Short mmCIF file of C-alpha atoms in Angstrom, two decimals:
data_model
loop_
_atom_site.label_atom_id
_atom_site.label_comp_id
_atom_site.label_asym_id
_atom_site.label_seq_id
_atom_site.Cartn_x
_atom_site.Cartn_y
_atom_site.Cartn_z
CA MET A 137 14.01 -32.78 15.85
CA ILE A 138 11.39 -32.80 18.99
CA PHE A 139 14.14 -31.08 21.21
CA TYR A 140 14.49 -28.34 18.81
CA THR A 141 10.74 -28.06 18.40
CA ALA A 142 10.55 -28.10 22.60
CA ILE A 143 12.93 -25.26 22.64
CA THR A 144 11.91 -23.07 19.78
CA LEU A 145 7.89 -23.24 20.97
CA GLY A 146 8.80 -22.95 24.87
CA ILE A 147 10.98 -19.85 24.37
CA LEU A 148 8.26 -18.14 22.34
CA ILE A 149 5.57 -19.27 24.79
CA VAL A 150 7.11 -18.27 27.62
CA ILE A 151 8.43 -14.92 26.50
CA HIS A 152 4.76 -14.17 25.40
CA GLU A 153 3.22 -14.93 28.42
CA LEU A 154 6.01 -13.16 30.50
CA GLY A 155 4.73 -10.12 29.02
CA HIS A 156 1.05 -10.46 30.22
CA PHE A 157 2.71 -11.71 33.51
CA LEU A 158 4.61 -8.63 34.08
CA ALA A 159 2.21 -6.34 32.91
CA ALA A 160 -0.22 -7.67 35.08
CA LYS A 161 2.21 -7.53 38.40
CA LEU A 162 3.21 -3.86 37.44
CA THR A 163 -0.37 -2.64 37.11
CA GLY A 164 -1.34 -4.43 40.38
CA MET A 165 -3.01 -7.39 39.22
CA ARG A 166 -3.31 -10.68 41.00
CA VAL A 167 -1.98 -13.44 38.62
CA ASP A 168 -3.57 -16.83 39.64
CA ARG A 169 -1.84 -19.12 37.08
CA PHE A 170 1.24 -19.03 34.66
CA SER A 171 0.37 -22.01 32.20
CA ILE A 172 2.39 -23.43 29.13
CA GLY A 173 -0.37 -25.16 27.18
CA PHE A 174 -4.03 -24.88 27.69
CA PRO A 175 -6.17 -26.55 30.24
CA PRO A 176 -6.75 -29.18 31.59
CA ARG A 177 -3.67 -28.73 34.01
CA ALA A 178 -1.06 -31.58 33.97
CA PHE A 179 1.47 -30.64 36.95
CA GLY A 180 3.17 -27.58 38.29
CA LYS A 181 3.88 -25.85 41.64
CA LYS A 182 1.99 -22.67 43.30
CA ILE A 183 4.48 -19.85 44.37
CA GLY A 184 2.89 -16.99 46.35
CA ASP A 185 -0.59 -16.34 44.62
CA THR A 186 0.55 -17.93 41.26
CA ASP A 187 0.31 -21.48 39.83
CA TYR A 188 3.42 -22.16 37.59
CA CYS A 189 1.97 -25.15 35.80
CA ILE A 190 2.22 -27.08 32.31
CA SER A 191 -1.15 -27.94 30.82
CA TRP A 192 -2.27 -30.86 28.43
CA ILE A 193 -2.98 -29.08 25.21
CA PRO A 194 0.25 -27.95 23.73
CA ILE A 195 -0.92 -25.27 21.25
CA GLY A 196 0.41 -21.74 23.28
CA GLY A 197 0.06 -20.76 26.90
CA TYR A 198 -1.88 -18.41 29.01
CA VAL A 199 -1.83 -16.33 32.25
CA LYS A 200 -5.02 -16.39 34.14
CA ILE A 201 -5.45 -12.97 35.85
CA ALA A 202 -7.89 -12.60 38.76
CA GLY A 203 -11.22 -11.08 37.22
CA MET A 204 -10.68 -11.82 33.75
CA ILE A 205 -12.56 -14.21 31.37
CA ASP A 206 -9.78 -15.80 29.54
CA GLU A 207 -8.88 -19.39 28.05
CA SER A 208 -9.75 -21.10 31.73
CA PHE A 209 -13.08 -19.84 31.23
CA ASP A 210 -13.34 -19.21 35.22
CA THR A 211 -16.40 -17.16 36.02
CA GLU A 212 -16.78 -17.47 39.92
CA PHE A 213 -15.30 -14.15 40.42
CA LEU A 214 -18.63 -12.78 38.72
CA HIS A 215 -20.72 -13.54 41.87
CA ARG A 216 -19.00 -10.94 44.25
CA GLU A 217 -17.98 -7.51 43.94
CA PRO A 218 -14.81 -6.33 41.89
CA GLN A 219 -11.86 -6.28 43.64
CA SER A 220 -8.82 -4.04 43.66
CA TRP A 221 -6.43 -6.53 42.31
CA GLU A 222 -8.57 -7.79 39.70
CA PHE A 223 -8.39 -7.18 35.79
CA ARG A 224 -11.96 -5.76 35.89
CA ALA A 225 -11.44 -3.25 38.37
CA LYS A 226 -8.37 -1.57 36.71
CA PRO A 227 -8.61 1.47 34.28
CA MET A 228 -8.90 0.81 30.60
CA TRP A 229 -5.44 1.67 29.83
CA ALA A 230 -4.18 -1.08 32.30
CA ARG A 231 -6.31 -3.69 30.87
CA MET A 232 -5.07 -2.83 27.29
CA SER A 233 -1.53 -2.51 28.52
CA VAL A 234 -1.81 -6.22 29.93
CA ILE A 235 -3.23 -7.41 26.53
CA SER A 236 -1.25 -5.96 24.36
CA ALA A 237 1.94 -7.04 26.47
CA GLY A 238 2.47 -10.33 25.20
CA VAL A 239 2.65 -9.03 21.75
CA ILE A 240 5.05 -6.34 22.52
CA MET A 241 7.29 -9.02 24.25
CA ASN A 242 7.36 -11.02 21.03
CA VAL A 243 8.33 -8.07 18.90
CA LEU A 244 10.98 -6.86 21.40
CA LEU A 245 12.34 -10.57 21.18
CA ALA A 246 12.68 -10.27 17.54
CA VAL A 247 14.07 -6.69 17.31
CA VAL A 248 16.72 -7.96 20.05
CA ILE A 249 17.84 -11.06 17.91
CA PHE A 250 18.05 -9.47 14.57
CA TRP A 251 19.77 -6.45 16.46
CA GLY A 252 22.57 -8.96 17.61
CA ILE A 253 22.63 -10.99 14.41
CA LYS A 254 23.28 -7.97 12.54
CA TYR A 255 26.22 -6.49 14.81
CA VAL A 256 27.94 -10.18 15.28
CA SER A 257 27.67 -11.07 11.39
CA GLY A 258 26.78 -7.60 9.42
CA LYS A 259 25.17 -8.35 6.30
CA PHE A 260 25.84 -10.95 3.62
CA VAL A 261 25.69 -9.38 0.10
CA ILE A 262 25.26 -11.72 -2.74
CA GLU A 263 27.16 -10.02 -5.37
CA THR A 264 25.33 -11.39 -8.47
CA THR A 265 22.35 -10.39 -10.68
CA GLU A 266 22.24 -13.63 -12.68
CA VAL A 267 19.40 -15.78 -12.69
CA GLY A 268 20.48 -19.39 -12.16
CA TYR A 269 17.33 -21.35 -12.07
CA VAL A 270 13.62 -20.64 -12.98
CA VAL A 271 10.73 -22.73 -11.75
CA GLU A 272 9.23 -24.49 -14.37
CA GLY A 273 5.70 -23.12 -15.12
CA SER A 274 6.07 -20.48 -12.79
CA VAL A 275 5.06 -17.02 -13.29
CA ALA A 276 8.68 -15.85 -13.62
CA GLU A 277 8.88 -18.45 -16.66
CA LYS A 278 5.53 -17.69 -18.36
CA ALA A 279 6.95 -13.77 -18.15
CA GLY A 280 10.09 -14.90 -20.21
CA ILE A 281 12.76 -14.97 -17.40
CA ARG A 282 15.39 -17.37 -18.40
CA SER A 283 18.30 -19.08 -16.68
CA GLY A 284 21.52 -17.13 -17.33
CA ASP A 285 19.60 -13.85 -17.67
CA LYS A 286 21.35 -11.01 -16.13
CA ILE A 287 19.12 -8.45 -14.33
CA ILE A 288 20.16 -4.93 -15.05
CA THR A 289 17.30 -2.86 -13.85
CA ILE A 290 13.75 -3.37 -12.23
CA ASN A 291 11.26 -0.49 -12.97
CA ASP A 292 14.49 1.56 -14.42
CA LYS A 293 16.46 1.36 -11.19
CA PRO A 294 19.86 -0.36 -11.69
CA VAL A 295 20.45 -3.48 -9.54
CA TYR A 296 23.73 -4.60 -8.28
CA ASP A 297 23.18 -7.48 -6.07
CA TRP A 298 20.38 -10.01 -5.28
CA GLU A 299 19.00 -8.65 -1.91
CA GLU A 300 18.27 -5.27 -4.12
CA ILE A 301 16.31 -7.71 -6.67
CA GLN A 302 14.43 -8.85 -3.66
CA ARG A 303 13.91 -5.37 -1.89
CA LEU A 304 12.63 -3.95 -5.23
CA ILE A 305 10.09 -6.73 -5.73
CA TYR A 306 8.85 -7.03 -2.39
CA PHE A 307 8.62 -3.55 -1.04
CA GLU A 308 9.26 -0.88 -3.42
CA HIS A 309 7.07 -2.09 -6.14
CA LEU A 310 4.79 -4.61 -4.25
CA GLY A 311 1.63 -5.24 -5.80
CA ARG A 312 2.49 -3.30 -8.99
CA ASN A 313 3.44 -4.21 -12.58
CA ILE A 314 7.26 -4.73 -12.56
CA ILE A 315 9.38 -4.13 -15.59
CA ILE A 316 12.68 -6.28 -15.12
CA THR A 317 15.52 -5.47 -17.86
CA VAL A 318 17.80 -8.23 -18.53
CA GLU A 319 20.52 -8.94 -20.45
CA ARG A 320 20.71 -12.07 -22.47
CA ALA A 321 23.02 -13.01 -25.18
CA GLY A 322 24.72 -9.57 -25.34
CA ARG A 323 21.27 -8.00 -25.90
CA GLN A 324 18.94 -6.24 -23.38
CA LYS A 325 15.13 -7.49 -23.03
CA ASN A 326 12.24 -5.82 -21.02
CA ILE A 327 10.09 -8.53 -19.25
CA VAL A 328 6.87 -7.62 -17.56
CA LEU A 329 5.79 -9.22 -14.36
CA PRO A 330 2.23 -8.87 -13.25
CA PRO A 331 1.64 -7.77 -9.41
CA LYS A 332 1.18 -11.48 -8.21
CA VAL A 333 4.90 -12.47 -8.66
CA ILE A 334 5.27 -13.29 -4.63
CA THR A 335 5.00 -17.05 -4.07
CA ASP A 336 6.50 -17.92 -0.90
CA ARG A 337 9.53 -16.13 0.44
CA THR A 338 10.61 -18.73 2.45
CA GLU A 339 11.41 -21.00 -0.70
CA ILE A 340 12.60 -18.37 -3.29
CA PRO A 341 11.92 -14.91 -4.44
CA PHE A 342 9.16 -14.92 -7.28
CA ASP A 343 10.46 -18.34 -8.53
CA ILE A 344 13.72 -17.58 -9.46
CA VAL A 345 17.00 -18.48 -8.02
CA GLU A 346 20.40 -16.70 -8.32
CA ALA A 347 23.41 -18.12 -10.24
CA HIS A 348 26.09 -19.79 -8.30
CA THR A 349 23.91 -22.15 -5.92
CA VAL A 350 24.00 -25.80 -5.32
CA ALA A 351 21.22 -28.15 -3.97
CA LEU A 352 22.56 -29.33 -0.52
CA ILE A 353 21.50 -32.28 1.24
CA LEU A 354 21.12 -31.14 5.19
CA ASP A 355 19.76 -34.66 6.49
CA VAL A 356 19.16 -38.14 5.37
CA GLN A 357 16.66 -40.20 6.91
CA PRO A 358 17.50 -44.01 7.57
CA ASP A 359 16.05 -46.98 5.57
CA LYS A 360 14.76 -44.38 2.92
CA PRO A 361 15.77 -44.39 -0.70
CA ALA A 362 18.70 -42.00 -0.18
CA ALA A 363 20.07 -43.71 2.54
CA LYS A 364 19.97 -47.04 0.76
CA LEU A 365 21.84 -45.23 -2.38
CA GLY A 366 24.54 -43.91 -0.11
CA LEU A 367 23.57 -40.07 0.09
CA LYS A 368 24.95 -38.56 3.02
CA THR A 369 24.61 -35.07 4.87
CA GLY A 370 26.72 -32.29 3.04
CA ASP A 371 26.58 -34.10 -0.23
CA VAL A 372 25.56 -31.84 -3.25
CA ILE A 373 23.25 -32.78 -5.88
CA LEU A 374 24.68 -32.34 -9.18
CA SER A 375 22.09 -34.01 -11.45
CA LEU A 376 18.89 -36.24 -11.62
CA ASN A 377 18.71 -38.00 -14.71
CA ASP A 378 21.60 -36.28 -16.06
CA ILE A 379 19.30 -32.97 -15.90
CA PRO A 380 21.83 -30.33 -13.93
CA VAL A 381 20.21 -29.00 -10.80
CA ARG A 382 20.87 -25.69 -8.97
CA ALA A 383 18.25 -25.80 -6.37
CA HIS A 384 16.07 -27.77 -3.83
CA LEU A 385 13.12 -27.24 -5.62
CA GLN A 386 14.17 -28.30 -8.87
CA VAL A 387 15.44 -31.43 -6.90
CA ILE A 388 11.83 -31.81 -5.50
CA LYS A 389 9.75 -31.09 -8.64
CA ILE A 390 11.98 -33.82 -10.65
CA VAL A 391 11.69 -36.57 -7.80
CA ARG A 392 7.83 -36.36 -7.31
CA SER A 393 7.40 -36.59 -11.14
CA HIS A 394 9.31 -39.94 -10.79
CA ALA A 395 7.29 -41.08 -7.87
CA GLY A 396 7.95 -45.17 -7.92
CA LYS A 397 10.23 -44.86 -11.03
CA GLN A 398 13.91 -45.15 -11.30
CA LEU A 399 15.91 -42.14 -11.28
CA LYS A 400 19.42 -41.60 -11.77
CA VAL A 401 21.15 -39.29 -9.20
CA THR A 402 24.84 -37.50 -9.81
CA TRP A 403 26.28 -36.18 -6.58
CA ARG A 404 29.47 -34.83 -5.14
CA ARG A 405 31.20 -35.26 -2.02
CA ASP A 406 34.27 -33.42 -0.96
CA GLU A 407 36.01 -33.95 -4.48
CA GLN A 408 34.45 -37.16 -5.48
CA VAL A 409 31.46 -37.57 -7.87
CA TYR A 410 29.12 -40.46 -7.24
CA SER A 411 26.41 -41.75 -9.32
CA GLY A 412 23.69 -44.33 -8.38
CA ILE A 413 19.99 -45.46 -9.40
CA THR A 414 17.24 -45.23 -6.78
CA THR A 415 13.59 -45.37 -7.00
CA PRO A 416 11.60 -42.52 -4.97
CA THR A 417 8.55 -43.93 -3.01
CA ASP A 418 4.94 -43.87 -4.30
CA SER A 419 4.63 -40.21 -2.76
CA GLY A 420 7.41 -39.21 -4.54
CA ARG A 421 10.37 -38.93 -1.76
CA ILE A 422 13.53 -40.15 -1.31
CA GLY A 423 14.03 -39.29 2.19
CA THR A 424 16.21 -36.03 2.28
CA GLY A 425 16.24 -32.99 3.97
CA ILE A 426 17.49 -30.38 1.08
CA THR A 427 18.26 -26.41 0.45
CA THR A 428 19.67 -24.32 -1.83
CA ARG A 429 23.21 -22.92 -0.80
CA TYR A 430 24.96 -20.18 -2.56
CA THR A 431 28.56 -20.59 -3.40
CA GLY A 432 29.37 -17.45 -5.30
CA PRO A 433 31.02 -13.93 -5.03
CA PHE A 434 29.62 -12.24 -1.75
CA ARG A 435 30.72 -9.22 0.48
CA GLN A 436 30.11 -8.83 4.23
CA ILE A 437 29.12 -5.35 5.66
CA LYS A 438 29.86 -4.77 9.13
CA TYR A 439 27.41 -2.73 11.42
CA SER A 440 28.06 -0.52 14.38
CA VAL A 441 25.65 -0.92 17.33
CA ILE A 442 23.24 1.70 16.28
CA GLN A 443 23.51 0.58 12.52
CA ALA A 444 22.64 -3.00 13.67
CA LEU A 445 19.94 -1.70 15.72
CA VAL A 446 18.36 -0.05 12.57
CA ALA A 447 19.05 -2.89 10.19
CA GLY A 448 17.32 -5.22 12.91
CA LEU A 449 14.10 -2.77 13.16
CA GLU A 450 14.01 -2.78 9.29
CA GLN A 451 14.01 -6.69 9.38
CA VAL A 452 11.09 -6.71 12.08
CA VAL A 453 9.25 -4.44 9.81
CA GLU A 454 9.45 -6.74 6.81
CA ALA A 455 7.38 -9.27 8.59
CA PRO A 456 3.91 -7.66 8.70
CA ILE A 457 4.36 -6.41 5.29
CA LEU A 458 4.85 -9.69 4.09
CA PHE A 459 1.91 -10.98 5.86
CA ILE A 460 -0.47 -8.09 4.39
CA ALA A 461 1.00 -9.38 1.06
CA SER A 462 0.53 -13.24 1.67
CA VAL A 463 -3.22 -12.26 3.10
CA ARG A 464 -3.90 -10.59 -0.41
CA GLN A 465 -2.61 -13.38 -2.45
CA ILE A 466 -5.14 -16.03 -0.48
CA ILE A 467 -7.87 -13.40 -0.66
CA ALA A 468 -7.11 -13.22 -4.66
CA GLY A 469 -6.80 -17.16 -4.97
CA THR A 470 -3.31 -17.02 -6.24
CA VAL A 471 -1.96 -18.86 -3.18
CA SER A 472 -3.95 -21.62 -1.64
CA PHE A 473 -5.03 -21.27 2.09
CA LYS A 474 -3.69 -24.57 3.25
CA ASP A 475 -0.19 -23.97 1.58
CA SER A 476 0.27 -20.84 3.33
CA PHE A 477 0.16 -22.07 6.89
CA GLY A 478 2.47 -24.79 8.92
CA GLY A 479 1.91 -26.40 12.18
CA PRO A 480 4.16 -28.18 14.73
CA ILE A 481 5.62 -30.57 12.11
CA LYS A 482 6.74 -27.56 9.87
CA ILE A 483 7.97 -25.72 12.51
CA ALA A 484 9.82 -28.85 13.83
CA GLN A 485 11.57 -29.05 10.33
CA PHE A 486 12.66 -25.65 9.97
CA ALA A 487 14.01 -25.32 13.47
CA THR A 488 16.04 -28.42 13.08
CA ARG A 489 17.37 -27.21 9.58
CA SER A 490 18.05 -23.77 10.94
CA ALA A 491 20.02 -25.20 13.99
CA GLU A 492 22.18 -27.64 11.75
CA TYR A 493 23.18 -24.29 10.03
CA GLY A 494 24.59 -22.86 13.19
CA ILE A 495 23.37 -20.68 15.89
CA LEU A 496 22.84 -17.43 13.77
CA SER A 497 20.96 -19.37 11.53
CA TYR A 498 18.53 -20.67 14.21
CA LEU A 499 18.16 -17.42 15.83
CA PHE A 500 17.09 -15.66 12.87
CA PHE A 501 14.51 -18.58 12.30
CA LEU A 502 13.27 -17.74 16.06
CA GLY A 503 13.25 -14.28 15.46
CA GLN A 504 11.08 -14.70 12.37
CA LEU A 505 8.53 -17.13 14.14
CA SER A 506 8.51 -14.83 17.13
CA MET A 507 7.22 -11.82 14.90
CA MET A 508 4.72 -14.01 13.24
CA LEU A 509 3.30 -15.22 16.57
CA ALA A 510 2.99 -11.65 17.35
CA ILE A 511 1.03 -10.76 14.02
CA LEU A 512 -1.18 -13.58 14.59
CA ASN A 513 -1.93 -12.67 18.12
CA ILE A 514 -2.86 -9.39 17.57
CA LEU A 515 -5.39 -10.53 14.74
CA PRO A 516 -8.88 -9.50 15.97
CA ILE A 517 -9.97 -13.20 16.53
CA PRO A 518 -11.63 -14.49 19.73
CA ALA A 519 -9.50 -16.34 22.23
CA LEU A 520 -6.54 -14.42 20.89
CA ASP A 521 -5.16 -11.16 22.29
CA GLY A 522 -6.33 -8.94 19.26
CA GLY A 523 -9.96 -10.47 20.27
CA HIS A 524 -9.56 -9.03 23.82
CA LEU A 525 -8.43 -5.82 22.68
CA ILE A 526 -11.50 -5.27 20.23
CA MET A 527 -13.88 -6.05 23.05
CA LEU A 528 -11.81 -3.50 25.40
CA ILE A 529 -12.03 -0.95 22.45
CA TYR A 530 -15.70 -1.75 22.02
CA GLU A 531 -16.40 -0.95 25.73
CA LYS A 532 -14.27 2.24 25.70
CA ILE A 533 -15.99 3.47 22.70
CA PHE A 534 -19.61 2.83 23.48
CA ARG A 535 -18.78 3.56 27.45
CA ARG A 536 -20.62 0.24 28.15
CA GLU A 537 -19.54 -3.27 29.21
CA ILE A 538 -19.99 -6.08 27.22
CA PRO A 539 -22.30 -8.98 29.46
CA HIS A 540 -20.23 -11.56 30.95
CA ASN A 541 -22.20 -13.99 29.29
CA VAL A 542 -21.36 -13.04 25.99
CA LYS A 543 -17.76 -12.45 26.57
CA LEU A 544 -18.01 -16.33 27.87
CA ALA A 545 -19.60 -17.34 24.80
CA ILE A 546 -17.27 -15.35 22.54
CA GLN A 547 -14.09 -16.99 24.27
CA GLN A 548 -15.40 -20.48 23.74
CA VAL A 549 -16.45 -20.10 20.34
CA GLY A 550 -12.88 -18.71 19.53
CA PHE A 551 -11.34 -21.65 21.69
CA ILE A 552 -12.96 -24.15 19.42
CA LEU A 553 -12.31 -22.42 16.13
CA LEU A 554 -8.54 -22.00 17.19
CA LEU A 555 -8.43 -26.06 18.25
CA ALA A 556 -10.15 -26.67 14.49
CA PHE A 557 -7.81 -24.51 13.06
CA MET A 558 -4.61 -26.13 14.82
CA ALA A 559 -6.19 -29.68 13.94
CA PHE A 560 -6.44 -28.40 10.33
CA ILE A 561 -2.85 -27.29 9.97
CA ILE A 562 -1.59 -30.41 11.94
CA TYR A 563 -3.46 -32.76 9.43
CA ASN A 564 -1.72 -30.56 6.54
CA ASP A 565 1.31 -30.76 8.13
CA ILE A 566 1.22 -34.69 8.48
CA SER A 567 -0.52 -35.15 4.79
CA SER A 568 2.64 -32.98 3.31
CA PHE A 569 5.27 -34.92 5.46
#
């Protein structure tokens, strides 16, 4: 887990900071330091004018550019006249390009990754519109969607596969009432879903799972209830207390509801079926990583190089759309703030699990994370790239420079807030681990 986390974060940070570094070099700025992590400095090597190093606070990285107030909080240059190689001496377009370059590099990385994935693997189309599992108490269940329903149309538009269902709900009809026509027991029924149907797309779309899925075990932690029972990676959970299960969320809910209580588990390994009794921990866990795996009919569409690029760009565009939708839900109170962010532990979990699926799965996760890093960095928050851009835009509009002591104070406050936010999500990770 530590290996995949280090590789994942290392790639994203290096790519991001490389953008700042190259833009600074191309515009004639001197780069004093290229750091992975924030100060204080741990170790490194100076080559030419630049100190390439690792720093102690592992929440990102930075490029120290001469004549710029940044994460290093260096102010010595303020006591001398601007030099031609300094950030402050360069025209506005050069300064803005340097600040934007990190985000641009993260977006380009995502484009290249998604482009390559689409070209190599094409498009995996789940050829079913039948609902297999509906999360208990969810918006979908309350609206009347049931297991076994076959979705016929969404807002009068026919659907033929599961991706169309997700696309229509997440993009074409995002934030509007959605009328879903389903076929149940040979009869058609209209079901109205309110605008707040999106929960967390990294789990399952608006709390329903397609038919033909199984709950697949990805890993088993040693000395935990699952390991003592005999469960192994690759096993399929068939039922819990004789209740058939089809999705990982279903397993999680049932296990948590039996915290400290005996639970009958039935599972399949190859062609053999096993059964046994276990007792989840007091926190409602049995020590497994689990996912939902589709096993039904599908088709694979192959792309040309150009078609793959277009499909990759479409994948990139999805990220800001879903981010905006998530922010709206947080503001509306339909999703809690603490459930919307993950830190190093969650990244480690997702990186490890995606890697276990194979290189394409891991690269897809890396591309998504790269886009999220780009989006978060461009937000107008002090200490982030977006905060620097806002100050530059202010100076351009009002044609006056923000006092250096004000810039320094803004950076310091932003850095403290960033540390506090990181502490919060790490605590949140640990409490839900």
